Amino acid sequence: MSATGRRARLLRDARARLRRRSAAGESGQVTLLILGYTLVAALLIMGTVAVTSAQLSRVRLLDAADGAALDAADSLDLGAYRSGLDDAVAVSDDTVRRTATDYLAERPLPPAMRAWQVSAGTGSPDGQTAVVRLTGEADLPFVGPLLDAFGSSVTITVESRARADLEPAP
């Protein structure tokens, strides 16, 4: 075999080895890419579910605060009533707190809520408006156990106001 033939054969063999090596080196790269994208998509979905659950918990807590404020606005404070009628039902801080606490005690805990309570700031700033502040601890899917492991939780605080206006007799 001539030198040119040997050189051509060596060149052909080198190219064949290079093709085999590069084909073997690419093996599994697409699988890792798909696995990475799947992991990112799963994390985005779980995050979206957790945020949606927190929002729903906030809405349920706000609904309870609205009901408690309406109930408290209708509960007449007899001490203030003795001094006469004004343009709204007279309420006091104590009446609002007591009525809101009783309202929550009568209601079942909403789904995805671990606990709720009447918090500071509940009362009547002007003697006619009932202000109810509720604090609740939300139980979030996927994220809740992770937060529990770190000794933390998601706390939601809402505030609702209500006033029972009186209309003069015709």
Short mmCIF file of N, CA and C in Angstrom, two decimals:
data_model
loop_
_atom_site.label_atom_id
_atom_site.label_comp_id
_atom_site.label_asym_id
_atom_site.label_seq_id
_atom_site.Cartn_x
_atom_site.Cartn_y
_atom_site.Cartn_z
N MET A 1 0.85 -1.16 0.00
CA MET A 1 0.00 0.00 0.00
C MET A 1 0.90 1.23 0.00
N SER A 2 0.50 2.19 -0.74
CA SER A 2 1.32 3.38 -0.88
C SER A 2 1.10 4.30 0.31
N ALA A 3 1.95 5.28 0.44
CA ALA A 3 1.85 6.24 1.55
C ALA A 3 0.58 7.06 1.44
N THR A 4 0.17 7.38 0.23
CA THR A 4 -1.05 8.15 0.05
C THR A 4 -2.26 7.32 0.45
N GLY A 5 -2.25 6.05 0.13
CA GLY A 5 -3.36 5.16 0.48
C GLY A 5 -3.46 4.98 1.99
N ARG A 6 -2.28 4.83 2.62
CA ARG A 6 -2.27 4.68 4.07
C ARG A 6 -2.78 5.95 4.75
N ARG A 7 -2.36 7.06 4.24
CA ARG A 7 -2.79 8.32 4.80
C ARG A 7 -4.31 8.50 4.64
N ALA A 8 -4.85 8.13 3.51
CA ALA A 8 -6.29 8.24 3.27
C ALA A 8 -7.06 7.30 4.19
N ARG A 9 -6.50 6.07 4.36
CA ARG A 9 -7.15 5.11 5.25
C ARG A 9 -7.11 5.60 6.70
N LEU A 10 -5.98 6.13 7.16
CA LEU A 10 -5.87 6.65 8.52
C LEU A 10 -6.82 7.84 8.73
N LEU A 11 -6.92 8.68 7.71
CA LEU A 11 -7.83 9.81 7.79
C LEU A 11 -9.28 9.34 7.88
N ARG A 12 -9.66 8.32 7.08
CA ARG A 12 -11.01 7.76 7.13
C ARG A 12 -11.28 7.15 8.50
N ASP A 13 -10.34 6.42 9.03
CA ASP A 13 -10.51 5.80 10.36
C ASP A 13 -10.64 6.86 11.46
N ALA A 14 -9.86 7.91 11.35
CA ALA A 14 -9.92 8.98 12.35
C ALA A 14 -11.28 9.67 12.32
N ARG A 15 -11.78 9.92 11.10
CA ARG A 15 -13.10 10.54 10.97
C ARG A 15 -14.19 9.63 11.54
N ALA A 16 -14.09 8.34 11.28
CA ALA A 16 -15.08 7.39 11.79
C ALA A 16 -15.05 7.37 13.32
N ARG A 17 -13.83 7.35 13.91
CA ARG A 17 -13.73 7.37 15.38
C ARG A 17 -14.29 8.67 15.95
N LEU A 18 -14.04 9.78 15.29
CA LEU A 18 -14.55 11.07 15.74
C LEU A 18 -16.07 11.11 15.70
N ARG A 19 -16.66 10.54 14.63
CA ARG A 19 -18.13 10.49 14.55
C ARG A 19 -18.71 9.61 15.65
N ARG A 20 -18.09 8.47 15.90
CA ARG A 20 -18.58 7.58 16.95
C ARG A 20 -18.46 8.25 18.31
N ARG A 21 -17.37 8.94 18.54
CA ARG A 21 -17.14 9.59 19.82
C ARG A 21 -18.13 10.74 20.03
N SER A 22 -18.36 11.57 19.00
CA SER A 22 -19.28 12.69 19.16
C SER A 22 -20.71 12.20 19.29
N ALA A 23 -21.07 11.12 18.60
CA ALA A 23 -22.43 10.57 18.74
C ALA A 23 -22.63 10.01 20.14
N ALA A 24 -21.61 9.37 20.69
CA ALA A 24 -21.71 8.81 22.04
C ALA A 24 -21.73 9.93 23.08
N GLY A 25 -21.02 11.03 22.83
CA GLY A 25 -20.96 12.15 23.77
C GLY A 25 -22.28 12.91 23.85
N GLU A 26 -23.09 12.92 22.84
CA GLU A 26 -24.37 13.61 22.82
C GLU A 26 -25.48 12.78 23.44
N SER A 27 -25.23 11.55 23.67
CA SER A 27 -26.26 10.65 24.19
C SER A 27 -26.73 11.11 25.57
N GLY A 28 -28.06 11.32 25.74
CA GLY A 28 -28.64 11.68 27.03
C GLY A 28 -28.76 13.17 27.28
N GLN A 29 -28.22 14.02 26.43
CA GLN A 29 -28.29 15.46 26.62
C GLN A 29 -29.71 15.98 26.51
N VAL A 30 -30.49 15.47 25.58
CA VAL A 30 -31.87 15.91 25.40
C VAL A 30 -32.71 15.45 26.59
N THR A 31 -32.41 14.29 27.12
CA THR A 31 -33.14 13.78 28.28
C THR A 31 -32.96 14.71 29.48
N LEU A 32 -31.73 15.18 29.70
CA LEU A 32 -31.48 16.11 30.80
C LEU A 32 -32.21 17.44 30.59
N LEU A 33 -32.24 17.91 29.36
CA LEU A 33 -32.94 19.15 29.05
C LEU A 33 -34.44 19.00 29.32
N ILE A 34 -35.03 17.92 28.87
CA ILE A 34 -36.45 17.67 29.10
C ILE A 34 -36.74 17.53 30.59
N LEU A 35 -35.87 16.84 31.31
CA LEU A 35 -36.04 16.69 32.76
C LEU A 35 -35.97 18.05 33.46
N GLY A 36 -35.04 18.90 33.05
CA GLY A 36 -34.92 20.24 33.64
C GLY A 36 -36.16 21.08 33.38
N TYR A 37 -36.66 21.07 32.15
CA TYR A 37 -37.87 21.84 31.83
C TYR A 37 -39.08 21.29 32.57
N THR A 38 -39.16 20.00 32.73
CA THR A 38 -40.27 19.39 33.46
C THR A 38 -40.24 19.82 34.93
N LEU A 39 -39.04 19.86 35.50
CA LEU A 39 -38.89 20.28 36.89
C LEU A 39 -39.30 21.75 37.06
N VAL A 40 -38.88 22.60 36.14
CA VAL A 40 -39.25 24.02 36.20
C VAL A 40 -40.77 24.17 36.06
N ALA A 41 -41.38 23.45 35.13
CA ALA A 41 -42.83 23.52 34.94
C ALA A 41 -43.56 23.04 36.19
N ALA A 42 -43.10 21.96 36.81
CA ALA A 42 -43.74 21.45 38.03
C ALA A 42 -43.64 22.46 39.17
N LEU A 43 -42.48 23.11 39.31
CA LEU A 43 -42.33 24.13 40.36
C LEU A 43 -43.24 25.33 40.11
N LEU A 44 -43.38 25.74 38.86
CA LEU A 44 -44.29 26.84 38.54
C LEU A 44 -45.74 26.47 38.85
N ILE A 45 -46.13 25.26 38.53
CA ILE A 45 -47.50 24.81 38.80
C ILE A 45 -47.75 24.75 40.30
N MET A 46 -46.80 24.18 41.06
CA MET A 46 -46.97 24.10 42.51
C MET A 46 -47.01 25.49 43.14
N GLY A 47 -46.19 26.41 42.65
CA GLY A 47 -46.21 27.78 43.16
C GLY A 47 -47.54 28.46 42.87
N THR A 48 -48.07 28.25 41.67
CA THR A 48 -49.35 28.83 41.30
C THR A 48 -50.47 28.29 42.17
N VAL A 49 -50.45 27.00 42.44
CA VAL A 49 -51.48 26.39 43.30
C VAL A 49 -51.39 26.95 44.72
N ALA A 50 -50.17 27.12 45.24
CA ALA A 50 -49.99 27.65 46.59
C ALA A 50 -50.46 29.11 46.69
N VAL A 51 -50.13 29.91 45.70
CA VAL A 51 -50.55 31.32 45.71
C VAL A 51 -52.07 31.42 45.59
N THR A 52 -52.66 30.60 44.74
CA THR A 52 -54.12 30.60 44.59
C THR A 52 -54.79 30.18 45.89
N SER A 53 -54.24 29.19 46.57
CA SER A 53 -54.80 28.76 47.85
C SER A 53 -54.70 29.87 48.89
N ALA A 54 -53.60 30.61 48.90
CA ALA A 54 -53.46 31.73 49.85
C ALA A 54 -54.49 32.81 49.55
N GLN A 55 -54.72 33.09 48.28
CA GLN A 55 -55.71 34.10 47.91
C GLN A 55 -57.12 33.66 48.31
N LEU A 56 -57.45 32.39 48.08
CA LEU A 56 -58.76 31.88 48.48
C LEU A 56 -58.93 31.93 50.00
N SER A 57 -57.87 31.62 50.73
CA SER A 57 -57.93 31.71 52.19
C SER A 57 -58.18 33.14 52.63
N ARG A 58 -57.53 34.10 51.97
CA ARG A 58 -57.73 35.51 52.29
C ARG A 58 -59.18 35.93 52.04
N VAL A 59 -59.74 35.48 50.92
CA VAL A 59 -61.12 35.81 50.59
C VAL A 59 -62.08 35.21 51.62
N ARG A 60 -61.83 33.98 52.02
CA ARG A 60 -62.69 33.34 53.03
C ARG A 60 -62.59 34.04 54.37
N LEU A 61 -61.38 34.47 54.73
CA LEU A 61 -61.18 35.19 55.99
C LEU A 61 -61.86 36.56 55.92
N LEU A 62 -61.76 37.22 54.78
CA LEU A 62 -62.43 38.51 54.61
C LEU A 62 -63.95 38.36 54.66
N ASP A 63 -64.46 37.27 54.12
CA ASP A 63 -65.89 37.00 54.20
C ASP A 63 -66.33 36.86 55.65
N ALA A 64 -65.54 36.15 56.44
CA ALA A 64 -65.87 35.99 57.87
C ALA A 64 -65.77 37.34 58.59
N ALA A 65 -64.78 38.16 58.24
CA ALA A 65 -64.65 39.48 58.87
C ALA A 65 -65.82 40.37 58.50
N ASP A 66 -66.29 40.29 57.26
CA ASP A 66 -67.47 41.07 56.84
C ASP A 66 -68.70 40.67 57.65
N GLY A 67 -68.91 39.37 57.80
CA GLY A 67 -70.05 38.90 58.58
C GLY A 67 -69.97 39.32 60.03
N ALA A 68 -68.76 39.21 60.61
CA ALA A 68 -68.59 39.60 62.01
C ALA A 68 -68.79 41.10 62.19
N ALA A 69 -68.32 41.91 61.23
CA ALA A 69 -68.49 43.36 61.33
C ALA A 69 -69.97 43.74 61.20
N LEU A 70 -70.67 43.09 60.28
CA LEU A 70 -72.11 43.36 60.14
C LEU A 70 -72.87 42.99 61.40
N ASP A 71 -72.51 41.83 61.97
CA ASP A 71 -73.17 41.40 63.20
C ASP A 71 -72.85 42.36 64.34
N ALA A 72 -71.59 42.82 64.41
CA ALA A 72 -71.19 43.74 65.48
C ALA A 72 -71.84 45.11 65.31
N ALA A 73 -72.02 45.56 64.06
CA ALA A 73 -72.65 46.87 63.84
C ALA A 73 -74.11 46.87 64.27
N ASP A 74 -74.74 45.71 64.25
CA ASP A 74 -76.14 45.60 64.66
C ASP A 74 -76.30 45.37 66.17
N SER A 75 -75.21 45.06 66.85
CA SER A 75 -75.34 44.78 68.29
C SER A 75 -75.24 46.09 69.05
N LEU A 76 -76.31 46.43 69.66
CA LEU A 76 -76.47 47.72 70.33
C LEU A 76 -75.73 47.73 71.65
N ASP A 77 -74.98 48.79 71.91
CA ASP A 77 -74.33 48.99 73.20
C ASP A 77 -75.32 49.76 74.09
N LEU A 78 -75.88 49.08 75.09
CA LEU A 78 -76.94 49.68 75.91
C LEU A 78 -76.48 50.92 76.66
N GLY A 79 -75.21 50.94 77.07
CA GLY A 79 -74.71 52.12 77.79
C GLY A 79 -74.72 53.35 76.92
N ALA A 80 -74.36 53.23 75.68
CA ALA A 80 -74.34 54.37 74.76
C ALA A 80 -75.76 54.71 74.31
N TYR A 81 -76.64 53.73 74.27
CA TYR A 81 -78.02 53.94 73.81
C TYR A 81 -78.81 54.79 74.79
N ARG A 82 -78.49 54.71 76.06
CA ARG A 82 -79.22 55.45 77.09
C ARG A 82 -79.08 56.96 76.92
N SER A 83 -78.00 57.39 76.27
CA SER A 83 -77.81 58.83 76.09
C SER A 83 -78.58 59.37 74.89
N GLY A 84 -79.28 58.51 74.17
CA GLY A 84 -80.10 58.96 73.05
C GLY A 84 -79.64 58.38 71.73
N LEU A 85 -80.47 58.57 70.73
CA LEU A 85 -80.17 58.05 69.40
C LEU A 85 -79.38 59.05 68.59
N ASP A 86 -78.52 58.54 67.79
CA ASP A 86 -77.76 59.38 66.86
C ASP A 86 -78.14 58.92 65.45
N ASP A 87 -77.31 59.11 64.48
CA ASP A 87 -77.67 58.70 63.12
C ASP A 87 -77.26 57.25 62.81
N ALA A 88 -76.67 56.53 63.79
CA ALA A 88 -76.30 55.13 63.61
C ALA A 88 -76.43 54.40 64.94
N VAL A 89 -76.48 53.07 64.87
CA VAL A 89 -76.54 52.25 66.09
C VAL A 89 -75.25 52.46 66.86
N ALA A 90 -75.37 52.72 68.15
CA ALA A 90 -74.20 52.96 69.00
C ALA A 90 -73.55 51.63 69.38
N VAL A 91 -72.24 51.54 69.14
CA VAL A 91 -71.47 50.34 69.50
C VAL A 91 -70.23 50.77 70.26
N SER A 92 -69.68 49.83 71.02
CA SER A 92 -68.45 50.12 71.77
C SER A 92 -67.38 49.10 71.40
N ASP A 93 -66.16 49.38 71.82
CA ASP A 93 -65.06 48.45 71.54
C ASP A 93 -65.34 47.06 72.10
N ASP A 94 -65.83 47.03 73.34
CA ASP A 94 -66.11 45.75 74.00
C ASP A 94 -67.22 44.99 73.28
N THR A 95 -68.27 45.69 72.88
CA THR A 95 -69.38 45.04 72.18
C THR A 95 -68.92 44.47 70.84
N VAL A 96 -68.13 45.22 70.12
CA VAL A 96 -67.64 44.76 68.81
C VAL A 96 -66.74 43.54 68.99
N ARG A 97 -65.80 43.59 69.94
CA ARG A 97 -64.91 42.43 70.17
C ARG A 97 -65.69 41.19 70.58
N ARG A 98 -66.59 41.36 71.52
CA ARG A 98 -67.38 40.22 72.02
C ARG A 98 -68.25 39.63 70.90
N THR A 99 -68.91 40.49 70.13
CA THR A 99 -69.78 40.01 69.06
C THR A 99 -68.98 39.31 67.97
N ALA A 100 -67.81 39.85 67.61
CA ALA A 100 -66.97 39.24 66.58
C ALA A 100 -66.43 37.89 67.05
N THR A 101 -66.05 37.80 68.31
CA THR A 101 -65.55 36.53 68.86
C THR A 101 -66.66 35.49 68.86
N ASP A 102 -67.85 35.88 69.28
CA ASP A 102 -68.99 34.95 69.27
C ASP A 102 -69.34 34.52 67.84
N TYR A 103 -69.27 35.45 66.91
CA TYR A 103 -69.58 35.14 65.50
C TYR A 103 -68.61 34.07 64.97
N LEU A 104 -67.33 34.24 65.25
CA LEU A 104 -66.34 33.25 64.78
C LEU A 104 -66.52 31.90 65.45
N ALA A 105 -66.89 31.92 66.73
CA ALA A 105 -67.06 30.66 67.46
C ALA A 105 -68.21 29.84 66.89
N GLU A 106 -69.21 30.51 66.32
CA GLU A 106 -70.36 29.81 65.75
C GLU A 106 -70.12 29.28 64.34
N ARG A 107 -69.08 29.75 63.69
CA ARG A 107 -68.81 29.37 62.30
C ARG A 107 -67.76 28.27 62.23
N PRO A 108 -67.90 27.37 61.25
CA PRO A 108 -66.83 26.37 61.06
C PRO A 108 -65.60 27.02 60.41
N LEU A 109 -64.46 26.49 60.71
CA LEU A 109 -63.22 26.97 60.12
C LEU A 109 -63.24 26.68 58.62
N PRO A 110 -62.97 27.67 57.78
CA PRO A 110 -63.01 27.44 56.33
C PRO A 110 -61.94 26.44 55.89
N PRO A 111 -62.14 25.83 54.72
CA PRO A 111 -61.11 24.92 54.21
C PRO A 111 -59.79 25.67 54.00
N ALA A 112 -58.71 24.97 54.19
CA ALA A 112 -57.34 25.49 54.01
C ALA A 112 -56.97 26.55 55.06
N MET A 113 -57.72 26.61 56.16
CA MET A 113 -57.36 27.50 57.26
C MET A 113 -57.10 26.63 58.49
N ARG A 114 -55.97 26.86 59.14
CA ARG A 114 -55.65 26.10 60.35
C ARG A 114 -56.29 26.72 61.58
N ALA A 115 -56.30 28.05 61.63
CA ALA A 115 -56.84 28.75 62.80
C ALA A 115 -57.20 30.17 62.40
N TRP A 116 -58.08 30.77 63.19
CA TRP A 116 -58.42 32.18 63.01
C TRP A 116 -58.77 32.76 64.34
N GLN A 117 -58.63 34.07 64.45
CA GLN A 117 -58.94 34.75 65.71
C GLN A 117 -59.16 36.23 65.46
N VAL A 118 -59.87 36.84 66.40
CA VAL A 118 -60.05 38.29 66.38
C VAL A 118 -58.74 38.89 66.87
N SER A 119 -58.22 39.87 66.14
CA SER A 119 -56.91 40.42 66.51
C SER A 119 -57.02 41.87 66.98
N ALA A 120 -55.90 42.42 67.40
CA ALA A 120 -55.84 43.79 67.88
C ALA A 120 -56.30 44.74 66.78
N GLY A 121 -56.96 45.78 67.17
CA GLY A 121 -57.51 46.73 66.20
C GLY A 121 -59.00 46.56 66.03
N THR A 122 -59.56 45.51 66.64
CA THR A 122 -61.00 45.28 66.58
C THR A 122 -61.68 46.19 67.61
N GLY A 123 -62.69 46.91 67.18
CA GLY A 123 -63.39 47.81 68.09
C GLY A 123 -64.21 48.82 67.31
N SER A 124 -64.44 49.96 67.94
CA SER A 124 -65.21 51.03 67.31
C SER A 124 -64.49 52.34 67.52
N PRO A 125 -63.90 52.89 66.46
CA PRO A 125 -63.14 54.13 66.63
C PRO A 125 -64.02 55.35 66.91
N ASP A 126 -65.28 55.32 66.43
CA ASP A 126 -66.13 56.50 66.58
C ASP A 126 -67.43 56.22 67.34
N GLY A 127 -67.61 55.01 67.86
CA GLY A 127 -68.82 54.66 68.59
C GLY A 127 -69.99 54.29 67.70
N GLN A 128 -69.79 54.32 66.38
CA GLN A 128 -70.86 53.96 65.44
C GLN A 128 -70.40 52.96 64.38
N THR A 129 -69.13 52.88 64.12
CA THR A 129 -68.59 51.97 63.10
C THR A 129 -67.93 50.79 63.78
N ALA A 130 -68.30 49.59 63.36
CA ALA A 130 -67.68 48.38 63.89
C ALA A 130 -66.51 48.01 62.99
N VAL A 131 -65.31 47.91 63.55
CA VAL A 131 -64.10 47.51 62.81
C VAL A 131 -63.67 46.16 63.35
N VAL A 132 -63.61 45.17 62.46
CA VAL A 132 -63.21 43.82 62.86
C VAL A 132 -61.95 43.44 62.10
N ARG A 133 -60.91 43.09 62.85
CA ARG A 133 -59.66 42.59 62.27
C ARG A 133 -59.52 41.13 62.64
N LEU A 134 -59.33 40.30 61.62
CA LEU A 134 -59.14 38.86 61.84
C LEU A 134 -57.76 38.46 61.35
N THR A 135 -57.17 37.54 62.07
CA THR A 135 -55.89 36.96 61.68
C THR A 135 -56.10 35.46 61.56
N GLY A 136 -55.64 34.91 60.44
CA GLY A 136 -55.77 33.48 60.22
C GLY A 136 -54.47 32.87 59.73
N GLU A 137 -54.33 31.60 59.99
CA GLU A 137 -53.15 30.86 59.53
C GLU A 137 -53.59 29.94 58.40
N ALA A 138 -53.05 30.17 57.21
CA ALA A 138 -53.44 29.40 56.03
C ALA A 138 -52.60 28.13 55.92
N ASP A 139 -53.24 27.08 55.43
CA ASP A 139 -52.56 25.81 55.18
C ASP A 139 -52.43 25.67 53.66
N LEU A 140 -51.24 25.90 53.14
CA LEU A 140 -51.03 25.89 51.70
C LEU A 140 -50.58 24.52 51.21
N PRO A 141 -51.15 24.07 50.09
CA PRO A 141 -50.71 22.78 49.54
C PRO A 141 -49.29 22.89 49.01
N PHE A 142 -48.55 21.80 49.07
CA PHE A 142 -47.17 21.67 48.61
C PHE A 142 -46.20 22.47 49.46
N VAL A 143 -46.50 23.72 49.75
CA VAL A 143 -45.57 24.60 50.44
C VAL A 143 -45.73 24.50 51.97
N GLY A 144 -46.94 24.17 52.43
CA GLY A 144 -47.22 24.10 53.86
C GLY A 144 -46.28 23.20 54.65
N PRO A 145 -46.07 21.95 54.23
CA PRO A 145 -45.15 21.09 54.97
C PRO A 145 -43.71 21.62 54.99
N LEU A 146 -43.31 22.26 53.90
CA LEU A 146 -41.97 22.84 53.85
C LEU A 146 -41.85 23.99 54.84
N LEU A 147 -42.88 24.84 54.90
CA LEU A 147 -42.86 25.94 55.87
C LEU A 147 -42.90 25.42 57.30
N ASP A 148 -43.66 24.35 57.54
CA ASP A 148 -43.72 23.76 58.88
C ASP A 148 -42.34 23.25 59.31
N ALA A 149 -41.60 22.70 58.36
CA ALA A 149 -40.26 22.18 58.67
C ALA A 149 -39.34 23.31 59.13
N PHE A 150 -39.55 24.52 58.63
CA PHE A 150 -38.75 25.67 59.03
C PHE A 150 -39.36 26.43 60.20
N GLY A 151 -40.48 25.93 60.73
CA GLY A 151 -41.13 26.56 61.88
C GLY A 151 -41.85 27.84 61.53
N SER A 152 -42.34 27.92 60.31
CA SER A 152 -43.03 29.12 59.86
C SER A 152 -44.39 28.75 59.29
N SER A 153 -45.19 29.77 59.01
CA SER A 153 -46.49 29.54 58.39
C SER A 153 -46.90 30.81 57.66
N VAL A 154 -48.02 30.74 56.95
CA VAL A 154 -48.54 31.90 56.23
C VAL A 154 -49.67 32.48 57.08
N THR A 155 -49.48 33.71 57.53
CA THR A 155 -50.47 34.40 58.35
C THR A 155 -51.12 35.49 57.51
N ILE A 156 -52.44 35.51 57.55
CA ILE A 156 -53.21 36.48 56.77
C ILE A 156 -54.01 37.33 57.75
N THR A 157 -53.98 38.65 57.56
CA THR A 157 -54.76 39.57 58.39
C THR A 157 -55.65 40.40 57.48
N VAL A 158 -56.93 40.47 57.84
CA VAL A 158 -57.90 41.26 57.06
C VAL A 158 -58.65 42.17 58.02
N GLU A 159 -59.24 43.22 57.46
CA GLU A 159 -60.03 44.16 58.25
C GLU A 159 -61.30 44.48 57.49
N SER A 160 -62.39 44.55 58.24
CA SER A 160 -63.68 44.90 57.65
C SER A 160 -64.37 45.91 58.55
N ARG A 161 -65.12 46.80 57.92
CA ARG A 161 -65.85 47.85 58.65
C ARG A 161 -67.33 47.78 58.28
N ALA A 162 -68.17 48.05 59.27
CA ALA A 162 -69.62 48.10 59.01
C ALA A 162 -70.23 49.13 59.95
N ARG A 163 -71.33 49.69 59.48
CA ARG A 163 -72.05 50.71 60.26
C ARG A 163 -73.54 50.50 59.98
N ALA A 164 -74.34 50.52 61.03
CA ALA A 164 -75.79 50.37 60.89
C ALA A 164 -76.42 51.75 61.07
N ASP A 165 -76.71 52.40 59.94
CA ASP A 165 -77.31 53.73 59.98
C ASP A 165 -78.79 53.63 60.38
N LEU A 166 -79.25 54.67 61.07
CA LEU A 166 -80.65 54.76 61.47
C LEU A 166 -81.34 55.80 60.58
N GLU A 167 -82.52 55.49 60.14
CA GLU A 167 -83.27 56.44 59.33
C GLU A 167 -84.35 57.08 60.20
N PRO A 168 -84.55 58.38 60.03
CA PRO A 168 -85.59 59.02 60.83
C PRO A 168 -86.98 58.53 60.42
N ALA A 169 -87.86 58.50 61.36
CA ALA A 169 -89.23 58.07 61.08
C ALA A 169 -89.90 59.10 60.18
N PRO A 170 -90.76 58.63 59.25
CA PRO A 170 -91.44 59.55 58.34
C PRO A 170 -92.47 60.40 59.03
#
